[in-house]
PDB file of C-alpha atoms in Angstrom:
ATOM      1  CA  UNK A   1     -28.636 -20.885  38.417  1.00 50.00           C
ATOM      2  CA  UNK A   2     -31.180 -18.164  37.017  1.00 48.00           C
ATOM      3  CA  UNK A   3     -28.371 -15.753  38.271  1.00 57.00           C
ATOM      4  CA  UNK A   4     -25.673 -16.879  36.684  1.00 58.00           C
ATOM      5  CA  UNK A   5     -27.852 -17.746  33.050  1.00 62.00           C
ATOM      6  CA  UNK A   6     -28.559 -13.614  33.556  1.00 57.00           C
ATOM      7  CA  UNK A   7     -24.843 -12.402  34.116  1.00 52.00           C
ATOM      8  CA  UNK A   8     -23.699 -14.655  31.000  1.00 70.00           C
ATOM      9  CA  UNK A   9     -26.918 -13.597  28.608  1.00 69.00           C
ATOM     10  CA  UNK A  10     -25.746  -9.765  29.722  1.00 60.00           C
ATOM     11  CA  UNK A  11     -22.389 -10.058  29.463  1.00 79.00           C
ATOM     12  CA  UNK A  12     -22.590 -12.095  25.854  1.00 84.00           C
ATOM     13  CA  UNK A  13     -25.000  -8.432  24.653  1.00 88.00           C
ATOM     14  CA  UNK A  14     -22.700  -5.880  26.404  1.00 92.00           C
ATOM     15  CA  UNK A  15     -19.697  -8.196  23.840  1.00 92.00           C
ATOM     16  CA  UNK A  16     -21.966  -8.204  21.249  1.00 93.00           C
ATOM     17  CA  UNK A  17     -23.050  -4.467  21.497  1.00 95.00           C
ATOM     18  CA  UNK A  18     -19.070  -3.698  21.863  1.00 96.00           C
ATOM     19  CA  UNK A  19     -18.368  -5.578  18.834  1.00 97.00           C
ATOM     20  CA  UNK A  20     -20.841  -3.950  16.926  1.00 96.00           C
ATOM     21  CA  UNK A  21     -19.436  -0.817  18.112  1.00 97.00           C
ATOM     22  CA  UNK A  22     -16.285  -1.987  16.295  1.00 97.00           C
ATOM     23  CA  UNK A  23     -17.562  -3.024  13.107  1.00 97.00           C
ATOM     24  CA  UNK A  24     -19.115   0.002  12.615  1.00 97.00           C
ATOM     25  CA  UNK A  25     -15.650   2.221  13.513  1.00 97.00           C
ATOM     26  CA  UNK A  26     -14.029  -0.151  11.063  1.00 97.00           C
ATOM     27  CA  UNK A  27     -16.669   0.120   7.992  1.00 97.00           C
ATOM     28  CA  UNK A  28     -16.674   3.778   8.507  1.00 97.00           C
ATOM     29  CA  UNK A  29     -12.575   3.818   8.602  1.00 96.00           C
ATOM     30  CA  UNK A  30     -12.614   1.524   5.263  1.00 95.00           C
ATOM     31  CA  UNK A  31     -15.431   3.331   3.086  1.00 95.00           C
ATOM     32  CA  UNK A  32     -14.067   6.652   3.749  1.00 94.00           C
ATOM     33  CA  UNK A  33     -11.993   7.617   0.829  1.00 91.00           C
ATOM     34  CA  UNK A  34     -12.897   4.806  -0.835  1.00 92.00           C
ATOM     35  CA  UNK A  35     -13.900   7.087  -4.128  1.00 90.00           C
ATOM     36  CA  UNK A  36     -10.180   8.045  -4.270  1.00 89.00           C
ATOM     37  CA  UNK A  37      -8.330   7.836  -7.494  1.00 87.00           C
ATOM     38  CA  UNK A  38     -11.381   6.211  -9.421  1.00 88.00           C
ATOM     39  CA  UNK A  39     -11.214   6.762 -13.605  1.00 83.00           C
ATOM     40  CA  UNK A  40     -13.017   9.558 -14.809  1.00 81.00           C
ATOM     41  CA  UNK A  41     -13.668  11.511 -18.120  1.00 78.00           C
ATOM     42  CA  UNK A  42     -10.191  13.694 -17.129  1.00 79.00           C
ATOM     43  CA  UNK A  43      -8.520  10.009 -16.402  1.00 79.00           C
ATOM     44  CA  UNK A  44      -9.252   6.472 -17.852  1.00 76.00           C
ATOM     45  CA  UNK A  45      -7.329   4.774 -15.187  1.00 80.00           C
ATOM     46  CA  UNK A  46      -7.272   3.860 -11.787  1.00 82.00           C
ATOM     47  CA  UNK A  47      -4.861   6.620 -10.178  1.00 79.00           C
ATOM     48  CA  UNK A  48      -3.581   3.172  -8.262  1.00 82.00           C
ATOM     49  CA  UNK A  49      -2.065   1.479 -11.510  1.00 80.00           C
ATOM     50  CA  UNK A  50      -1.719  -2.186 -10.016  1.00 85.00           C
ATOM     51  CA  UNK A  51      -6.166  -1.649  -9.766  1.00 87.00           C
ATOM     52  CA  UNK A  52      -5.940  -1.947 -13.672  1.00 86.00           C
ATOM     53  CA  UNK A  53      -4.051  -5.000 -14.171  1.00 88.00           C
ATOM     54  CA  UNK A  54      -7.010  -7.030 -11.878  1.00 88.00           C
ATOM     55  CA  UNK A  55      -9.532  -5.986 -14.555  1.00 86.00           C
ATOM     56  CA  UNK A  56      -7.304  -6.001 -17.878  1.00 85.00           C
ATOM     57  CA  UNK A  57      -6.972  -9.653 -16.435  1.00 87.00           C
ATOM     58  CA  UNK A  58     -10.577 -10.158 -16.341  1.00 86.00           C
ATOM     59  CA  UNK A  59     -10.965  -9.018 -19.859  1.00 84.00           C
ATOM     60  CA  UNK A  60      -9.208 -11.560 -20.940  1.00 85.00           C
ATOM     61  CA  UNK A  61     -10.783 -14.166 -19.754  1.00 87.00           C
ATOM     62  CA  UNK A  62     -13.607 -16.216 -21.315  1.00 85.00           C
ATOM     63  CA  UNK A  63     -15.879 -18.579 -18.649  1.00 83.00           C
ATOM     64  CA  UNK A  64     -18.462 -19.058 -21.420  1.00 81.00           C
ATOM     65  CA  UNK A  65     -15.439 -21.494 -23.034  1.00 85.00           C
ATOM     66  CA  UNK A  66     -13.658 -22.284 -19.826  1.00 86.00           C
ATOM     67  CA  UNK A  67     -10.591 -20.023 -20.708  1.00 88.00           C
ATOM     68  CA  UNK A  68      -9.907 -18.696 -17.017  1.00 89.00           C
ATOM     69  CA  UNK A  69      -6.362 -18.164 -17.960  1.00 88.00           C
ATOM     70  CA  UNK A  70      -5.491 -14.471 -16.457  1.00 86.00           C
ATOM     71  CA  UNK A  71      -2.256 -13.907 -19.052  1.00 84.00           C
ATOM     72  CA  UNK A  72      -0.538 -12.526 -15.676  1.00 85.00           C
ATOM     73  CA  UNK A  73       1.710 -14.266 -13.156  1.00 85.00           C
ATOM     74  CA  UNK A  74       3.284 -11.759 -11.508  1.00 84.00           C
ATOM     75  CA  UNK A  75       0.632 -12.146  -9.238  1.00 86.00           C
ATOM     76  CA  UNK A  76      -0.914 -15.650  -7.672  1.00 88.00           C
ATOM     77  CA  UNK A  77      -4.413 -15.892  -9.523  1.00 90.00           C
ATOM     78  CA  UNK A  78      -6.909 -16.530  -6.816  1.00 91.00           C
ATOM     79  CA  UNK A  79      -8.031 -13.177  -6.541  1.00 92.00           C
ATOM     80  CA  UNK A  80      -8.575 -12.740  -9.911  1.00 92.00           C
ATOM     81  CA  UNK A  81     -11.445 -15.484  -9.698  1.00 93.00           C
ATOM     82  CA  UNK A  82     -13.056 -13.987  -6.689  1.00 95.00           C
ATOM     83  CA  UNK A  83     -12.973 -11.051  -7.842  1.00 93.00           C
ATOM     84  CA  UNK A  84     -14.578 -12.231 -11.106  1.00 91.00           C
ATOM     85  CA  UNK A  85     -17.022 -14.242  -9.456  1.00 92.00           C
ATOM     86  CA  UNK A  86     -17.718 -11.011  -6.786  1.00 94.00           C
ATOM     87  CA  UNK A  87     -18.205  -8.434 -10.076  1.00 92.00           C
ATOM     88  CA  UNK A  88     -20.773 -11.027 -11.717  1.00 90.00           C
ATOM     89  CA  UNK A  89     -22.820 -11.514  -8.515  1.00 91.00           C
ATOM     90  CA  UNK A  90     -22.957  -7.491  -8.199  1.00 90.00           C
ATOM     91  CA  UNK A  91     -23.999  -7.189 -12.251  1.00 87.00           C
ATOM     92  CA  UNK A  92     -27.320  -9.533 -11.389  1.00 86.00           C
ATOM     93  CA  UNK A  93     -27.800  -7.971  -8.020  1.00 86.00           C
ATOM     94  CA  UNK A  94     -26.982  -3.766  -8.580  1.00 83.00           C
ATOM     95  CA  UNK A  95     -27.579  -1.479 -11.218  1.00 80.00           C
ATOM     96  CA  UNK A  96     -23.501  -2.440 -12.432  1.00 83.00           C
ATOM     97  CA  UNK A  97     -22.814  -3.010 -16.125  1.00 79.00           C
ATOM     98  CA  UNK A  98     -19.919  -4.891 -16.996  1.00 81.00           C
ATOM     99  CA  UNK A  99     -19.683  -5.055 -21.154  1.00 77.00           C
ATOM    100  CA  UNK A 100     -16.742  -6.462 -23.673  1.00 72.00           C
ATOM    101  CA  UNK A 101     -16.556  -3.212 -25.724  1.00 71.00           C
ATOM    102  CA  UNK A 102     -13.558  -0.982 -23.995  1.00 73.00           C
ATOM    103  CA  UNK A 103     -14.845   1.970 -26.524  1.00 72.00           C
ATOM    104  CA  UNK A 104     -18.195   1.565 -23.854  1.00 77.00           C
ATOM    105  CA  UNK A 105     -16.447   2.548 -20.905  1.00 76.00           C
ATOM    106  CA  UNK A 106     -13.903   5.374 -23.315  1.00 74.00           C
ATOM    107  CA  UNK A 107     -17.727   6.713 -23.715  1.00 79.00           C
ATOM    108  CA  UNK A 108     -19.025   6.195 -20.309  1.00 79.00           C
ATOM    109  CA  UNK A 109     -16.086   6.378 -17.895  1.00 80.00           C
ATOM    110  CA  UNK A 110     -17.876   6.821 -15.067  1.00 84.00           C
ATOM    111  CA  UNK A 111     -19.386   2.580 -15.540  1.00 85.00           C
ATOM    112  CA  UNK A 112     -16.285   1.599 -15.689  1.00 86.00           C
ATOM    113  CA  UNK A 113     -15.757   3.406 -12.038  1.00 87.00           C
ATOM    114  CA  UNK A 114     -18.466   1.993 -10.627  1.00 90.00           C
ATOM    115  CA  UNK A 115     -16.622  -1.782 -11.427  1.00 90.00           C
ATOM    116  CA  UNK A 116     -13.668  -0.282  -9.620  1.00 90.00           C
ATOM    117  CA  UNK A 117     -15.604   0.885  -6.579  1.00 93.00           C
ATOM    118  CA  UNK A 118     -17.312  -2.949  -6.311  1.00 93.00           C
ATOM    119  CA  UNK A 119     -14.199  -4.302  -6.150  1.00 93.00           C
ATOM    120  CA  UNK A 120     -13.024  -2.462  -3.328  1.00 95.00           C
ATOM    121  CA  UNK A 121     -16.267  -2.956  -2.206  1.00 95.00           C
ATOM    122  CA  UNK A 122     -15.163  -6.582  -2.182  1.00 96.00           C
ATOM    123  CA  UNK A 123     -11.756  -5.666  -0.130  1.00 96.00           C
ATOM    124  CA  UNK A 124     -13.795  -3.537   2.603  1.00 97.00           C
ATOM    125  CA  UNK A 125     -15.738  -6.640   3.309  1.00 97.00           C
ATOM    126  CA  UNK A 126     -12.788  -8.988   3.464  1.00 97.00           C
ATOM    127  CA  UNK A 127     -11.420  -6.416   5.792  1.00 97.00           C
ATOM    128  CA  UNK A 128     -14.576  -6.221   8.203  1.00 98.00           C
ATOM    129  CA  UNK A 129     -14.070 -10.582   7.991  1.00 98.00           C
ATOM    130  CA  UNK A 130     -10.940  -9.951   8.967  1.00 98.00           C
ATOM    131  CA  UNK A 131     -12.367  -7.668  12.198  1.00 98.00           C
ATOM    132  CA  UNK A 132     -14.583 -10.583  13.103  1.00 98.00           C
ATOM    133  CA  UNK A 133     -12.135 -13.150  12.575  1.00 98.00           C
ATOM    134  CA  UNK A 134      -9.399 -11.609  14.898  1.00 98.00           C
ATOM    135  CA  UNK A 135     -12.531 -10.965  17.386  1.00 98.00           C
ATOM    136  CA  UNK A 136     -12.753 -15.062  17.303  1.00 97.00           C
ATOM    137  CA  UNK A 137      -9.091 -15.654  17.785  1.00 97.00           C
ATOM    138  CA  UNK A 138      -8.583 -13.661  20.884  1.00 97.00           C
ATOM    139  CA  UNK A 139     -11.715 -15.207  22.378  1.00 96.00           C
ATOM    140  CA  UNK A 140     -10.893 -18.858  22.023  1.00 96.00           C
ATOM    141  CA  UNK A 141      -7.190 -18.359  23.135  1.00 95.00           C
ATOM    142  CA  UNK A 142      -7.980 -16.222  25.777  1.00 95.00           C
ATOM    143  CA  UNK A 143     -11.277 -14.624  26.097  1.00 94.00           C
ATOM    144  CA  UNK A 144     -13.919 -12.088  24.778  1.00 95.00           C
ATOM    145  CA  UNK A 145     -12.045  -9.284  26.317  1.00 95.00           C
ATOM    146  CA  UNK A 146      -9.115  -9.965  24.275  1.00 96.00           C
ATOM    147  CA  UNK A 147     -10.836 -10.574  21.328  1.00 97.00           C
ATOM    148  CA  UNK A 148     -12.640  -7.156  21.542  1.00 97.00           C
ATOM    149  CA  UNK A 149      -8.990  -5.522  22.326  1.00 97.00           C
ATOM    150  CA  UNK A 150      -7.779  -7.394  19.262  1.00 97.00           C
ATOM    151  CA  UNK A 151     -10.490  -6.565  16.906  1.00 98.00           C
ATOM    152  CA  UNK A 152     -10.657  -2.917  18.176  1.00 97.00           C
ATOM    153  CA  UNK A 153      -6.908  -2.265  17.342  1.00 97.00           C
ATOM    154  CA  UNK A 154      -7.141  -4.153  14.045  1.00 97.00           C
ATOM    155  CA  UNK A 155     -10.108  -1.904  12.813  1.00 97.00           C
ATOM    156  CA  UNK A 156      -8.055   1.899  13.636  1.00 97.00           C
ATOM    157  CA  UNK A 157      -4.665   0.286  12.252  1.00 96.00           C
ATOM    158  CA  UNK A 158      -3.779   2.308   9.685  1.00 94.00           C
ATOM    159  CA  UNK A 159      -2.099   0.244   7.016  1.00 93.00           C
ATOM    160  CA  UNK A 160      -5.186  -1.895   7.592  1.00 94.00           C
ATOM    161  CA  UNK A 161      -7.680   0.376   6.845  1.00 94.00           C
ATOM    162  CA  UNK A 162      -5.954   1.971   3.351  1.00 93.00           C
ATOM    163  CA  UNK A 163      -5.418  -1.430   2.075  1.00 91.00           C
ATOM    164  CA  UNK A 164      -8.977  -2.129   1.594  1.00 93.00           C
ATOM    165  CA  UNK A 165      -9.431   1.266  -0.040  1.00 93.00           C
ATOM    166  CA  UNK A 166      -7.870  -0.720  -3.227  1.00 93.00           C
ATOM    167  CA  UNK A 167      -8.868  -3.886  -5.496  1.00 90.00           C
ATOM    168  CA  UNK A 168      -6.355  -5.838  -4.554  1.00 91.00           C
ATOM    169  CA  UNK A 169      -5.579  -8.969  -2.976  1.00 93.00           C
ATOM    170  CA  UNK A 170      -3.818  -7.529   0.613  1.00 93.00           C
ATOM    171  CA  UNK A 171      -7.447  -7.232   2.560  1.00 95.00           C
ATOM    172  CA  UNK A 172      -7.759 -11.046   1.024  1.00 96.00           C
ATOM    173  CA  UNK A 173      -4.451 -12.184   1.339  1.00 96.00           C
ATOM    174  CA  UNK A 174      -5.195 -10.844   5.220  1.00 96.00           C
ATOM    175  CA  UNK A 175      -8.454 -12.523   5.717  1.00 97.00           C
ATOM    176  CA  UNK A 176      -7.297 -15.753   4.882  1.00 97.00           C
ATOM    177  CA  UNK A 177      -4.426 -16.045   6.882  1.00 96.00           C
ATOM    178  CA  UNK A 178      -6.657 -14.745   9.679  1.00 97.00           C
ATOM    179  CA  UNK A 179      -9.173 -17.736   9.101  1.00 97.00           C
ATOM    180  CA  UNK A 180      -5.782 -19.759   9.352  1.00 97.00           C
ATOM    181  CA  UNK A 181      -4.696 -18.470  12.377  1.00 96.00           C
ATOM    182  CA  UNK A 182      -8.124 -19.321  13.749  1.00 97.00           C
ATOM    183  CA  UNK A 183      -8.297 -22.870  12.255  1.00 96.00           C
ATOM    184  CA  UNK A 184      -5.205 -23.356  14.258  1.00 96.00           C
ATOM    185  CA  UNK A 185      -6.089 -21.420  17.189  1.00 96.00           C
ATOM    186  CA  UNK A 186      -9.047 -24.171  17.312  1.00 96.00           C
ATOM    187  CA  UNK A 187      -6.329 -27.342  16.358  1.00 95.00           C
ATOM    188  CA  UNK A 188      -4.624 -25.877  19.882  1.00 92.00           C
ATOM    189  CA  UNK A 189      -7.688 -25.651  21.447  1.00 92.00           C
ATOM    190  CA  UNK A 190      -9.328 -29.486  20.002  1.00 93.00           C
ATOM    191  CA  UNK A 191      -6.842 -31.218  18.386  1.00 90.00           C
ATOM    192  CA  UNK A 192      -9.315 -32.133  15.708  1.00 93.00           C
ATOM    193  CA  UNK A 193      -8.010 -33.443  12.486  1.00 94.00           C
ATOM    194  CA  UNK A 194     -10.994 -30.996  10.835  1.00 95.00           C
ATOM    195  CA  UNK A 195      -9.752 -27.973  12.170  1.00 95.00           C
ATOM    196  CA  UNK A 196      -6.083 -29.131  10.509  1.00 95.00           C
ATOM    197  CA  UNK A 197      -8.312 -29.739   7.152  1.00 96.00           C
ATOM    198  CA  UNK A 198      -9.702 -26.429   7.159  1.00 96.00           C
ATOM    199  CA  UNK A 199      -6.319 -25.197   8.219  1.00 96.00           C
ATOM    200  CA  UNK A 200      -5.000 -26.510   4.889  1.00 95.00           C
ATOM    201  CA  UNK A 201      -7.578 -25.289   3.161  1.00 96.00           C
ATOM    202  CA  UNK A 202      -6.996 -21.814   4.759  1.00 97.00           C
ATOM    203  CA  UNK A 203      -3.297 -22.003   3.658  1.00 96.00           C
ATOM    204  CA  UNK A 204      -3.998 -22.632  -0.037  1.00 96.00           C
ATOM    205  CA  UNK A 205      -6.368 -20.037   0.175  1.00 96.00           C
ATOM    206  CA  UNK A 206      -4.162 -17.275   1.100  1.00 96.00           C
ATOM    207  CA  UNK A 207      -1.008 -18.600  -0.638  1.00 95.00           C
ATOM    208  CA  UNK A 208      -3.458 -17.984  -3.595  1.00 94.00           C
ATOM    209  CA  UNK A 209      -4.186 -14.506  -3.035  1.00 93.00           C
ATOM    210  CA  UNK A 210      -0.472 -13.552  -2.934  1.00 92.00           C
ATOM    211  CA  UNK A 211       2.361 -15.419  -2.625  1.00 92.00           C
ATOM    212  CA  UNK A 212       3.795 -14.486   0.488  1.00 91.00           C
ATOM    213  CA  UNK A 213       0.636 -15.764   2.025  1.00 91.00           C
ATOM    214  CA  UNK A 214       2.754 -19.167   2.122  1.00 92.00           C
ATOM    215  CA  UNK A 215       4.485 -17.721   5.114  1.00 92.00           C
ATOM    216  CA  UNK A 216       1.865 -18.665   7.257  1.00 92.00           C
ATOM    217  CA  UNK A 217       2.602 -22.762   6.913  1.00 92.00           C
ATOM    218  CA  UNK A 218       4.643 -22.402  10.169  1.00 91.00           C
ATOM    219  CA  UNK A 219       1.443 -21.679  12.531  1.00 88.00           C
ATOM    220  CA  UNK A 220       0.135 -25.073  11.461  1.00 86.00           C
ATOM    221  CA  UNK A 221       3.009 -26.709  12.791  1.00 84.00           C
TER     222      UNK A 221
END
């Protein structure tokens, strides 16, 4: 019995060391270039004009009288809001400033950077969830070794890795529909009606980030 406790506590650390292993490859992947493109005093803007739209959004807003409207549909709004609630936390946490006067940030461009670079921030770290999420799927369907094969080729795919480099909704669009796919990877596994609750919840989620995210209804069923 000792025995076979020892194999499973070593081979749990040799997944959890190769895991780390991962993480770290896909951080380094996603913060690398991450500066690209970010406004300056020789540019105002995001080089990456679809960044500006999140923030004009933002401005527009005004939580201190409940007006959350964003003024843009183009877009689902859901990652407006956690954006908005991610830029707040990292005002009262970091050494960000995020003021009402736009002449501010003509003056200073390089504050008004620093809000860019959190919110990618924000998309690097959905984008590592997303790592550890596909890590979970591959293990309950079919094993750790899977799920470390999984994870691994999810943190050097490409497309992946440039989509977090942006504040956007794609790397939470992704993460989302990932936490689907493992609500229902755990509805296959249990049959619980909580896992199809949080698999609702998962939907609505990532339908909210973008709209295509609706696509994913089918893997319920």
């Amino acid at each position: 019995m000792q025995t076979s406790q020892s194999v499973n506590s070593w081979t749990k650390q040799k997944t959890g060391l190769a895991l780390g292993l991962i993480l770290v490859l896909a951080a380094f992947l996603r913060f690398y270039g991450i500066g690209w493109g970010l406004p300056s005093e020789r540019c105002f803007v995001s080089y990456k004009s679809d960044e500006n739209i999140y923030l004009r959004s933002l401005s527009q807003m005004n939580p201190s009288k409940l007006d959350f409207n964003p003024h843009f549909f183009y877009w689902t709004s859901w990652h407006f809001y956690e954006l908005g609630i991610f830029l707040k936390a990292a005002e009262a946490l970091t050494p960000l400033k995020v003021v009402s006067d736009k002449d501010f940030y003509y003056q200073y461009p390089r504050e008004l950077a620093k809000i860019f670079l959190a919110g990618r921030t924000l998309s690097v770290l959905f984008g590592l969830g997303t790592v550890l999420l596909i890590f979970w799927i591959g293990k309950i369907l079919y094993g750790p070794a899977v799920g470390l094969l999984g994870a691994w080729l999810f943190s050097i795919l490409p497309t992946a890795a440039v989509n977090v480099h942006y504040l956007k909704a794609d790397a939470s669009v992704t993460f989302w529909a990932a936490l689907l796919l493992l609500t229902c990877s755990l509805i296959f596994k249990t049959g619980k009606l909580r896992f199809y609750l949080a698999s609702g919840m998962a939907l609505g989620l990532a339908a909210g980030a973008q709209y295509n995210g609706v696509l994913f209804a089918p893997a319920i069923l």
